[in-house]
PDB file of C-alpha atoms and ligand atoms in Angstrom:
ATOM      1  CA  MET D 582     -54.229 174.510 164.552  1.00 87.00           C
ATOM      2  CA  ASP D 583     -51.465 172.573 166.152  1.00 93.00           C
ATOM      3  CA  LEU D 584     -50.723 169.580 164.321  1.00 97.00           C
ATOM      4  CA  LYS D 585     -48.658 167.164 166.956  1.00 97.00           C
ATOM      5  CA  GLY D 586     -50.783 164.550 167.753  1.00 96.00           C
ATOM      6  CA  LYS D 587     -53.700 164.885 165.600  1.00 98.00           C
ATOM      7  CA  THR D 588     -55.228 162.265 163.143  1.00 98.00           C
ATOM      8  CA  ALA D 589     -55.206 163.238 159.395  1.00 98.00           C
ATOM      9  CA  VAL D 590     -56.629 161.153 156.280  1.00 98.00           C
ATOM     10  CA  VAL D 591     -55.348 161.974 152.692  1.00 98.00           C
ATOM     11  CA  THR D 592     -57.084 160.544 149.910  1.00 98.00           C
ATOM     12  CA  GLY D 593     -54.804 160.261 146.936  1.00 98.00           C
ATOM     13  CA  SER D 594     -51.163 159.706 148.823  1.00 98.00           C
ATOM     14  CA  SER D 595     -49.513 157.968 146.202  1.00 98.00           C
ATOM     15  CA  SER D 596     -47.943 160.703 144.156  1.00 98.00           C
ATOM     16  CA  GLY D 597     -48.183 164.479 143.295  1.00 98.00           C
ATOM     17  CA  ILE D 598     -49.402 166.929 145.679  1.00 98.00           C
ATOM     18  CA  GLY D 599     -51.044 164.318 148.081  1.00 98.00           C
ATOM     19  CA  LEU D 600     -47.895 162.963 148.666  1.00 98.00           C
ATOM     20  CA  GLU D 601     -46.349 166.177 149.372  1.00 98.00           C
ATOM     21  CA  LEU D 602     -49.037 166.837 151.730  1.00 98.00           C
ATOM     22  CA  CYS D 603     -48.638 163.450 153.601  1.00 98.00           C
ATOM     23  CA  GLY D 604     -44.684 164.295 154.342  1.00 98.00           C
ATOM     24  CA  LEU D 605     -45.496 167.805 155.382  1.00 98.00           C
ATOM     25  CA  LEU D 606     -48.189 166.742 158.283  1.00 98.00           C
ATOM     26  CA  THR D 607     -46.042 163.897 159.550  1.00 98.00           C
ATOM     27  CA  ASP D 608     -43.145 166.376 159.821  1.00 97.00           C
ATOM     28  CA  LYS D 609     -45.335 168.456 161.704  1.00 97.00           C
ATOM     29  CA  GLY D 610     -46.136 165.600 164.089  1.00 97.00           C
ATOM     30  CA  ALA D 611     -49.682 164.292 162.854  1.00 98.00           C
ATOM     31  CA  SER D 612     -50.573 160.770 162.663  1.00 98.00           C
ATOM     32  CA  VAL D 613     -51.107 160.554 159.161  1.00 98.00           C
ATOM     33  CA  TYR D 614     -53.234 158.003 156.883  1.00 98.00           C
ATOM     34  CA  GLY D 615     -52.688 157.687 153.230  1.00 98.00           C
ATOM     35  CA  PHE D 616     -55.344 156.015 150.487  1.00 98.00           C
ATOM     36  CA  SER D 617     -54.510 155.209 147.268  1.00 98.00           C
ATOM     37  CA  ARG D 618     -54.471 152.106 144.948  1.00 98.00           C
ATOM     38  CA  ARG D 619     -50.719 152.580 144.105  1.00 98.00           C
ATOM     39  CA  LEU D 620     -48.110 152.053 147.124  1.00 97.00           C
ATOM     40  CA  THR D 621     -47.449 155.053 149.028  1.00 96.00           C
ATOM     41  CA  THR D 622     -43.666 155.499 149.614  1.00 96.00           C
ATOM     42  CA  MET D 623     -43.102 157.190 152.759  1.00 94.00           C
ATOM     43  CA  ASN D 624     -40.314 156.612 155.290  1.00 90.00           C
ATOM     44  CA  SER D 625     -41.719 157.784 158.216  1.00 93.00           C
ATOM     45  CA  PRO D 626     -43.173 156.330 161.625  1.00 93.00           C
ATOM     46  CA  GLY D 627     -45.862 158.754 161.329  1.00 97.00           C
ATOM     47  CA  PHE D 628     -47.184 157.585 158.380  1.00 98.00           C
ATOM     48  CA  THR D 629     -49.730 154.649 157.671  1.00 98.00           C
ATOM     49  CA  TRP D 630     -50.966 153.733 153.839  1.00 98.00           C
ATOM     50  CA  ILE D 631     -54.101 152.013 153.599  1.00 98.00           C
ATOM     51  CA  GLN D 632     -54.436 150.539 149.789  1.00 98.00           C
ATOM     52  CA  THR D 633     -57.797 151.830 149.046  1.00 98.00           C
ATOM     53  CA  ASP D 634     -59.825 152.199 145.947  1.00 98.00           C
ATOM     54  CA  VAL D 635     -61.677 155.624 146.262  1.00 98.00           C
ATOM     55  CA  THR D 636     -64.251 154.750 143.891  1.00 98.00           C
ATOM     56  CA  LYS D 637     -65.533 151.712 145.883  1.00 98.00           C
ATOM     57  CA  GLN D 638     -67.715 152.313 148.909  1.00 98.00           C
ATOM     58  CA  GLU D 639     -66.376 149.148 150.527  1.00 98.00           C
ATOM     59  CA  GLU D 640     -62.895 150.202 150.142  1.00 98.00           C
ATOM     60  CA  ILE D 641     -63.256 153.426 151.757  1.00 98.00           C
ATOM     61  CA  ASP D 642     -65.176 151.773 154.830  1.00 98.00           C
ATOM     62  CA  ARG D 643     -62.955 149.446 155.424  1.00 98.00           C
ATOM     63  CA  ALA D 644     -59.973 151.733 155.456  1.00 98.00           C
ATOM     64  CA  PHE D 645     -62.153 154.128 157.572  1.00 98.00           C
ATOM     65  CA  ASP D 646     -62.895 151.362 159.888  1.00 98.00           C
ATOM     66  CA  ARG D 647     -58.815 150.646 160.386  1.00 98.00           C
ATOM     67  CA  VAL D 648     -58.573 154.189 161.358  1.00 98.00           C
ATOM     68  CA  LEU D 649     -61.206 154.967 163.662  1.00 98.00           C
ATOM     69  CA  ARG D 650     -60.561 151.320 165.569  1.00 98.00           C
ATOM     70  CA  GLU D 651     -56.933 153.216 166.072  1.00 98.00           C
ATOM     71  CA  HIS D 652     -57.912 156.633 166.602  1.00 98.00           C
ATOM     72  CA  GLU D 653     -61.174 158.054 168.538  1.00 96.00           C
ATOM     73  CA  CYS D 654     -61.496 160.186 165.837  1.00 97.00           C
ATOM     74  CA  VAL D 655     -60.088 161.853 162.159  1.00 98.00           C
ATOM     75  CA  ASP D 656     -59.143 165.817 162.939  1.00 98.00           C
ATOM     76  CA  ILE D 657     -58.053 166.228 159.357  1.00 98.00           C
ATOM     77  CA  LEU D 658     -59.936 164.669 156.179  1.00 98.00           C
ATOM     78  CA  VAL D 659     -58.222 166.487 152.831  1.00 99.00           C
ATOM     79  CA  ASN D 660     -60.215 164.966 149.519  1.00 99.00           C
ATOM     80  CA  ASN D 661     -57.210 164.824 147.299  1.00 98.00           C
ATOM     81  CA  ALA D 662     -57.651 162.127 145.014  1.00 98.00           C
ATOM     82  CA  GLY D 663     -58.467 162.874 141.549  1.00 98.00           C
ATOM     83  CA  PHE D 664     -57.678 162.356 137.851  1.00 97.00           C
ATOM     84  CA  GLY D 665     -58.395 164.641 134.700  1.00 96.00           C
ATOM     85  CA  LEU D 666     -59.585 163.325 131.350  1.00 94.00           C
ATOM     86  CA  PHE D 667     -60.354 166.086 128.896  1.00 94.00           C
ATOM     87  CA  GLY D 668     -61.882 166.111 125.238  1.00 93.00           C
ATOM     88  CA  ALA D 669     -64.712 166.806 122.991  1.00 95.00           C
ATOM     89  CA  ILE D 670     -68.105 165.845 124.187  1.00 96.00           C
ATOM     90  CA  GLU D 671     -68.800 163.049 121.804  1.00 97.00           C
ATOM     91  CA  ALA D 672     -65.325 161.609 122.696  1.00 94.00           C
ATOM     92  CA  LEU D 673     -66.374 161.454 126.021  1.00 95.00           C
ATOM     93  CA  GLU D 674     -67.860 157.975 127.161  1.00 96.00           C
ATOM     94  CA  PRO D 675     -70.538 157.387 129.677  1.00 97.00           C
ATOM     95  CA  GLU D 676     -68.038 155.090 131.653  1.00 97.00           C
ATOM     96  CA  ASP D 677     -65.376 158.035 131.861  1.00 95.00           C
ATOM     97  CA  TRP D 678     -67.827 160.231 133.028  1.00 97.00           C
ATOM     98  CA  SER D 679     -69.278 157.918 136.112  1.00 98.00           C
ATOM     99  CA  ARG D 680     -65.232 157.007 136.970  1.00 98.00           C
ATOM    100  CA  LEU D 681     -64.616 160.909 136.723  1.00 98.00           C
ATOM    101  CA  MET D 682     -67.316 161.494 139.168  1.00 98.00           C
ATOM    102  CA  ALA D 683     -67.011 158.801 141.557  1.00 98.00           C
ATOM    103  CA  THR D 684     -63.264 159.653 141.810  1.00 98.00           C
ATOM    104  CA  ASN D 685     -63.142 163.225 141.726  1.00 98.00           C
ATOM    105  CA  LEU D 686     -66.850 164.009 143.483  1.00 98.00           C
ATOM    106  CA  THR D 687     -68.323 161.187 145.235  1.00 98.00           C
ATOM    107  CA  ALA D 688     -65.713 159.876 146.944  1.00 99.00           C
ATOM    108  CA  ALA D 689     -65.534 163.072 148.725  1.00 99.00           C
ATOM    109  CA  PHE D 690     -68.787 162.713 150.082  1.00 98.00           C
ATOM    110  CA  LEU D 691     -68.136 158.886 150.935  1.00 98.00           C
ATOM    111  CA  CYS D 692     -65.169 159.976 152.556  1.00 98.00           C
ATOM    112  CA  THR D 693     -66.774 163.020 154.572  1.00 98.00           C
ATOM    113  CA  ARG D 694     -69.841 160.963 156.084  1.00 98.00           C
ATOM    114  CA  ARG D 695     -67.083 158.507 157.631  1.00 98.00           C
ATOM    115  CA  VAL D 696     -65.509 161.363 159.448  1.00 98.00           C
ATOM    116  CA  ILE D 697     -68.172 163.776 160.397  1.00 98.00           C
ATOM    117  CA  PRO D 698     -69.448 161.642 163.396  1.00 98.00           C
ATOM    118  CA  GLY D 699     -66.209 161.958 165.405  1.00 98.00           C
ATOM    119  CA  MET D 700     -65.815 165.971 164.709  1.00 98.00           C
ATOM    120  CA  LYS D 701     -69.164 166.316 165.596  1.00 98.00           C
ATOM    121  CA  ALA D 702     -68.657 164.876 168.805  1.00 98.00           C
ATOM    122  CA  ALA D 703     -65.146 166.584 169.329  1.00 97.00           C
ATOM    123  CA  ARG D 704     -66.736 169.738 168.014  1.00 97.00           C
ATOM    124  CA  ARG D 705     -63.940 170.531 166.000  1.00 97.00           C
ATOM    125  CA  GLY D 706     -62.281 169.327 162.432  1.00 98.00           C
ATOM    126  CA  THR D 707     -60.834 170.058 159.225  1.00 98.00           C
ATOM    127  CA  ILE D 708     -62.122 169.169 155.907  1.00 98.00           C
ATOM    128  CA  VAL D 709     -60.203 170.566 152.693  1.00 98.00           C
ATOM    129  CA  ASN D 710     -61.209 169.370 149.419  1.00 98.00           C
ATOM    130  CA  VAL D 711     -58.898 169.825 146.472  1.00 98.00           C
ATOM    131  CA  ALA D 712     -61.067 170.942 143.381  1.00 98.00           C
ATOM    132  CA  SER D 713     -59.289 173.274 140.967  1.00 98.00           C
ATOM    133  CA  ILE D 714     -59.333 176.273 138.701  1.00 97.00           C
ATOM    134  CA  ALA D 715     -61.310 174.281 136.682  1.00 97.00           C
ATOM    135  CA  GLY D 716     -64.267 174.152 139.211  1.00 98.00           C
ATOM    136  CA  LYS D 717     -64.579 177.970 139.244  1.00 98.00           C
ATOM    137  CA  ARG D 718     -64.341 178.434 135.591  1.00 97.00           C
ATOM    138  CA  GLY D 719     -65.420 176.370 132.442  1.00 97.00           C
ATOM    139  CA  PHE D 720     -62.568 175.424 130.057  1.00 93.00           C
ATOM    140  CA  LYS D 721     -62.765 173.826 126.384  1.00 93.00           C
ATOM    141  CA  SER D 722     -62.870 169.969 126.544  1.00 94.00           C
ATOM    142  CA  GLY D 723     -63.251 170.118 130.321  1.00 96.00           C
ATOM    143  CA  SER D 724     -66.998 169.553 130.486  1.00 97.00           C
ATOM    144  CA  ALA D 725     -66.777 166.359 132.798  1.00 97.00           C
ATOM    145  CA  TYR D 726     -63.484 167.339 134.628  1.00 97.00           C
ATOM    146  CA  CYS D 727     -65.121 171.280 135.164  1.00 98.00           C
ATOM    147  CA  ALA D 728     -68.511 169.505 136.194  1.00 98.00           C
ATOM    148  CA  THR D 729     -66.611 167.114 138.786  1.00 98.00           C
ATOM    149  CA  LYS D 730     -64.581 170.062 140.439  1.00 98.00           C
ATOM    150  CA  PHE D 731     -67.528 172.481 140.146  1.00 98.00           C
ATOM    151  CA  GLY D 732     -69.675 169.811 142.095  1.00 98.00           C
ATOM    152  CA  LEU D 733     -66.848 169.734 144.515  1.00 98.00           C
ATOM    153  CA  ASN D 734     -66.668 173.457 145.463  1.00 98.00           C
ATOM    154  CA  GLY D 735     -70.767 173.410 145.708  1.00 98.00           C
ATOM    155  CA  PHE D 736     -70.307 170.379 148.299  1.00 98.00           C
ATOM    156  CA  SER D 737     -67.803 172.269 150.050  1.00 98.00           C
ATOM    157  CA  GLU D 738     -69.128 175.537 150.265  1.00 98.00           C
ATOM    158  CA  ALA D 739     -72.837 174.232 151.486  1.00 98.00           C
ATOM    159  CA  LEU D 740     -70.929 171.703 153.619  1.00 98.00           C
ATOM    160  CA  ALA D 741     -68.947 174.384 155.389  1.00 98.00           C
ATOM    161  CA  GLU D 742     -72.422 176.606 156.284  1.00 98.00           C
ATOM    162  CA  GLU D 743     -74.048 173.241 157.695  1.00 98.00           C
ATOM    163  CA  LEU D 744     -70.885 172.384 159.497  1.00 98.00           C
ATOM    164  CA  ARG D 745     -69.625 175.554 161.036  1.00 96.00           C
ATOM    165  CA  GLU D 746     -71.874 175.597 164.067  1.00 96.00           C
ATOM    166  CA  GLU D 747     -70.273 172.477 164.860  1.00 97.00           C
ATOM    167  CA  GLY D 748     -66.748 173.810 165.348  1.00 97.00           C
ATOM    168  CA  ILE D 749     -65.864 171.825 161.912  1.00 98.00           C
ATOM    169  CA  ARG D 750     -64.233 173.700 158.843  1.00 98.00           C
ATOM    170  CA  VAL D 751     -64.888 172.798 155.762  1.00 98.00           C
ATOM    171  CA  CYS D 752     -62.852 174.792 152.864  1.00 98.00           C
ATOM    172  CA  SER D 753     -61.505 174.049 149.322  1.00 98.00           C
ATOM    173  CA  ILE D 754     -58.634 175.008 147.283  1.00 98.00           C
ATOM    174  CA  ASN D 755     -58.652 175.553 143.562  1.00 98.00           C
ATOM    175  CA  PRO D 756     -54.983 175.124 142.343  1.00 98.00           C
ATOM    176  CA  GLY D 757     -54.119 175.898 138.704  1.00 97.00           C
ATOM    177  CA  SER D 758     -51.883 173.777 136.874  1.00 96.00           C
ATOM    178  CA  THR D 759     -48.900 172.064 139.138  1.00 97.00           C
ATOM    179  CA  ASP D 760     -46.420 169.893 137.979  1.00 95.00           C
ATOM    180  CA  THR D 761     -47.113 166.224 139.145  1.00 96.00           C
ATOM    181  CA  GLU D 762     -48.462 162.857 137.372  1.00 94.00           C
ATOM    182  CA  PHE D 763     -52.026 164.548 136.446  1.00 95.00           C
ATOM    183  CA  PHE D 764     -50.781 165.778 133.408  1.00 91.00           C
ATOM    184  CA  ASP D 765     -48.953 162.691 132.357  1.00 88.00           C
ATOM    185  CA  ARG D 766     -52.830 161.117 132.158  1.00 78.00           C
ATOM    186  CA  ALA D 767     -54.481 164.116 131.546  1.00 78.00           C
ATOM    187  CA  GLY D 768     -53.287 164.432 127.497  1.00 75.00           C
ATOM    188  CA  ILE D 769     -52.885 168.470 127.810  1.00 79.00           C
ATOM    189  CA  GLU D 770     -49.613 170.225 128.398  1.00 85.00           C
ATOM    190  CA  PRO D 771     -50.163 173.376 130.316  1.00 90.00           C
ATOM    191  CA  LYS D 772     -47.680 176.434 129.874  1.00 90.00           C
ATOM    192  CA  LYS D 773     -46.886 177.053 133.018  1.00 96.00           C
ATOM    193  CA  LEU D 774     -46.847 174.790 136.000  1.00 97.00           C
ATOM    194  CA  MET D 775     -46.877 175.616 140.079  1.00 98.00           C
ATOM    195  CA  ASN D 776     -44.566 173.340 142.050  1.00 98.00           C
ATOM    196  CA  LYS D 777     -46.607 170.329 143.743  1.00 98.00           C
ATOM    197  CA  LYS D 778     -44.382 171.150 147.251  1.00 98.00           C
ATOM    198  CA  ASP D 779     -45.680 175.002 147.085  1.00 98.00           C
ATOM    199  CA  VAL D 780     -49.199 173.850 146.659  1.00 98.00           C
ATOM    200  CA  ALA D 781     -49.038 171.330 149.559  1.00 98.00           C
ATOM    201  CA  SER D 782     -47.780 173.880 151.451  1.00 98.00           C
ATOM    202  CA  LEU D 783     -50.776 176.162 151.037  1.00 98.00           C
ATOM    203  CA  ILE D 784     -53.165 173.329 152.075  1.00 98.00           C
ATOM    204  CA  LEU D 785     -51.136 172.895 155.308  1.00 98.00           C
ATOM    205  CA  ALA D 786     -51.394 176.452 155.800  1.00 98.00           C
ATOM    206  CA  MET D 787     -55.076 176.643 155.509  1.00 98.00           C
ATOM    207  CA  ILE D 788     -55.023 173.519 158.004  1.00 98.00           C
ATOM    208  CA  GLU D 789     -52.648 175.439 160.636  1.00 98.00           C
ATOM    209  CA  LEU D 790     -54.718 178.287 160.607  1.00 97.00           C
ATOM    210  CA  PRO D 791     -56.248 179.180 164.049  1.00 96.00           C
ATOM    211  CA  ASP D 792     -59.021 176.724 164.859  1.00 93.00           C
ATOM    212  CA  ASP D 793     -61.599 180.073 164.783  1.00 93.00           C
ATOM    213  CA  MET D 794     -60.770 180.748 161.434  1.00 96.00           C
ATOM    214  CA  LEU D 795     -62.241 179.458 158.236  1.00 96.00           C
ATOM    215  CA  PRO D 796     -59.927 179.928 155.023  1.00 94.00           C
ATOM    216  CA  ASP D 797     -63.143 178.804 152.893  1.00 90.00           C
ATOM    217  CA  GLN D 798     -61.965 178.989 148.956  1.00 93.00           C
ATOM    218  CA  ILE D 799     -58.774 179.811 148.080  1.00 96.00           C
ATOM    219  CA  VAL D 800     -57.621 179.952 144.141  1.00 98.00           C
ATOM    220  CA  VAL D 801     -53.914 179.766 143.345  1.00 98.00           C
ATOM    221  CA  ARG D 802     -52.524 179.794 140.019  1.00 97.00           C
ATOM    222  CA  PRO D 803     -49.203 180.338 138.084  1.00 97.00           C
ATOM    223  CA  LEU D 804     -47.927 183.834 138.183  1.00 96.00           C
TER     224      LEU D 804
HETATM  225  N1  NAP J1101     -51.959 168.741 139.018  1.00 73.02           N
HETATM  226  C1  NAP J1101     -52.394 169.983 138.465  1.00 73.02           C
HETATM  227  O1  NAP J1101     -52.563 170.790 137.869  1.00 73.02           O
HETATM  228  C2  NAP J1101     -53.974 169.947 139.314  1.00 73.02           C
HETATM  229  C3  NAP J1101     -54.634 171.245 139.350  1.00 73.02           C
HETATM  230  C4  NAP J1101     -56.051 171.630 140.154  1.00 73.02           C
HETATM  231  C5  NAP J1101     -56.229 170.147 140.922  1.00 73.02           C
HETATM  232  N2  NAP J1101     -55.780 169.095 140.575  1.00 73.02           N
HETATM  233  C6  NAP J1101     -55.834 168.366 141.712  1.00 73.02           C
HETATM  234  O2  NAP J1101     -54.901 167.738 142.667  1.00 73.02           O
HETATM  235  C7  NAP J1101     -55.588 166.203 142.985  1.00 73.02           C
HETATM  236  C8  NAP J1101     -54.193 165.647 143.144  1.00 73.02           C
HETATM  237  O3  NAP J1101     -54.029 165.541 141.752  1.00 73.02           O
HETATM  238  P1  NAP J1101     -52.362 165.704 141.234  1.00 73.02           P
HETATM  239  O4  NAP J1101     -52.121 166.636 140.681  1.00 73.02           O
HETATM  240  O5  NAP J1101     -51.586 165.596 142.623  1.00 73.02           O
HETATM  241  O6  NAP J1101     -52.260 164.477 140.576  1.00 73.02           O
HETATM  242  P2  NAP J1101     -51.287 163.025 140.931  1.00 73.02           P
HETATM  243  O7  NAP J1101     -49.902 163.101 140.976  1.00 73.02           O
HETATM  244  O8  NAP J1101     -51.526 162.328 139.620  1.00 73.02           O
HETATM  245  O9  NAP J1101     -51.940 162.490 142.229  1.00 73.02           O
HETATM  246  C9  NAP J1101     -53.109 161.679 141.792  1.00 73.02           C
HETATM  247  C10 NAP J1101     -53.521 160.864 143.382  1.00 73.02           C
HETATM  248  O10 NAP J1101     -54.781 160.635 143.312  1.00 73.02           O
HETATM  249  C11 NAP J1101     -55.175 159.149 143.615  1.00 73.02           C
HETATM  250  N3  NAP J1101     -56.184 158.606 142.841  1.00 73.02           N
HETATM  251  C12 NAP J1101     -56.545 158.791 141.605  1.00 73.02           C
HETATM  252  N4  NAP J1101     -57.547 157.800 141.534  1.00 73.02           N
HETATM  253  C13 NAP J1101     -57.664 157.215 142.582  1.00 73.02           C
HETATM  254  C14 NAP J1101     -58.765 156.285 143.141  1.00 73.02           C
HETATM  255  N5  NAP J1101     -59.630 155.614 142.200  1.00 73.02           N
HETATM  256  N6  NAP J1101     -58.539 155.588 144.630  1.00 73.02           N
HETATM  257  C15 NAP J1101     -57.265 156.160 145.163  1.00 73.02           C
HETATM  258  N7  NAP J1101     -56.813 157.269 144.955  1.00 73.02           N
HETATM  259  C16 NAP J1101     -57.019 157.586 143.570  1.00 73.02           C
HETATM  260  C17 NAP J1101     -53.838 158.694 142.825  1.00 73.02           C
HETATM  261  O11 NAP J1101     -53.471 157.524 142.983  1.00 73.02           O
HETATM  262  P3  NAP J1101     -53.584 156.112 142.982  1.00 73.02           P
HETATM  263  O12 NAP J1101     -53.408 155.969 141.468  1.00 73.02           O
HETATM  264  O13 NAP J1101     -51.961 155.312 143.306  1.00 73.02           O
HETATM  265  O14 NAP J1101     -54.653 155.555 143.160  1.00 73.02           O
HETATM  266  C18 NAP J1101     -52.820 159.660 143.246  1.00 73.02           C
HETATM  267  O15 NAP J1101     -52.336 159.549 144.727  1.00 73.02           O
HETATM  268  C19 NAP J1101     -56.562 165.984 142.109  1.00 73.02           C
HETATM  269  O16 NAP J1101     -57.773 166.017 142.601  1.00 73.02           O
HETATM  270  C20 NAP J1101     -56.847 166.816 140.666  1.00 73.02           C
HETATM  271  O17 NAP J1101     -57.591 166.858 140.432  1.00 73.02           O
HETATM  272  C21 NAP J1101     -54.799 168.831 140.361  1.00 73.02           C
END
């Protein structure tokens, strides 16, 4: 896909993989909208930040109302916003579970449903869900986080089948540990880390594949 003149939305734009990806997409000539709670700092005329808490449907709807006022449709949606919370099951509070589900899974559904009508009308579009290796295999202390990312992969896989006949590509990327702010908050320390820009570049490569190629699910981890 040639990104020049295309419209992209990236959730979780204020740091890490999302921030890097916003930079890469604007460099390619796309009009990029970043959604996050904290300010997303990017000096590019092609970039617009819309303050959005993706756990709040009204904020997501307000953000998409603006994007769709300014552009006929969204060509690319990257559901990237997310955080990690790890711990023994008895230490996880129901509110933690709900916040994790709302951010890592429900937000992807709420954002996706706003872009589908335009993508169907245009008979094209690409949706990339940023899941995790934790969405492919379970690990100790990761019950809630893994549940959100397994869920995101299930959502992605089912939607890919539903929408491929419409010319819309839905795929997911499952990164292993990546050097971002994620681990400052997650309370765990991985031994090896990938570079966030390299992971963002892989997402860009998935998006840039020819329109008739569906990358499906990519798993990538530190060597
Ligand atoms: N780092 C890793 O090792 C790794 C591995 C596999 C998958 N992932 C996934 O990669 C994605 C990006 O994470 P990252 O590693 O780049 O970490 P990060 O630097 O902490 O970035 C997370 C982004 O998500 C946003 N976000 C979180 N809650 C939000 C909310 N309620 N509303 C709007 N935005 C929200 C944050 O923005 P605000 O705080 O400003 O709202 C931030 O921009 C996540 O889905 C994560 O699960 C990360």
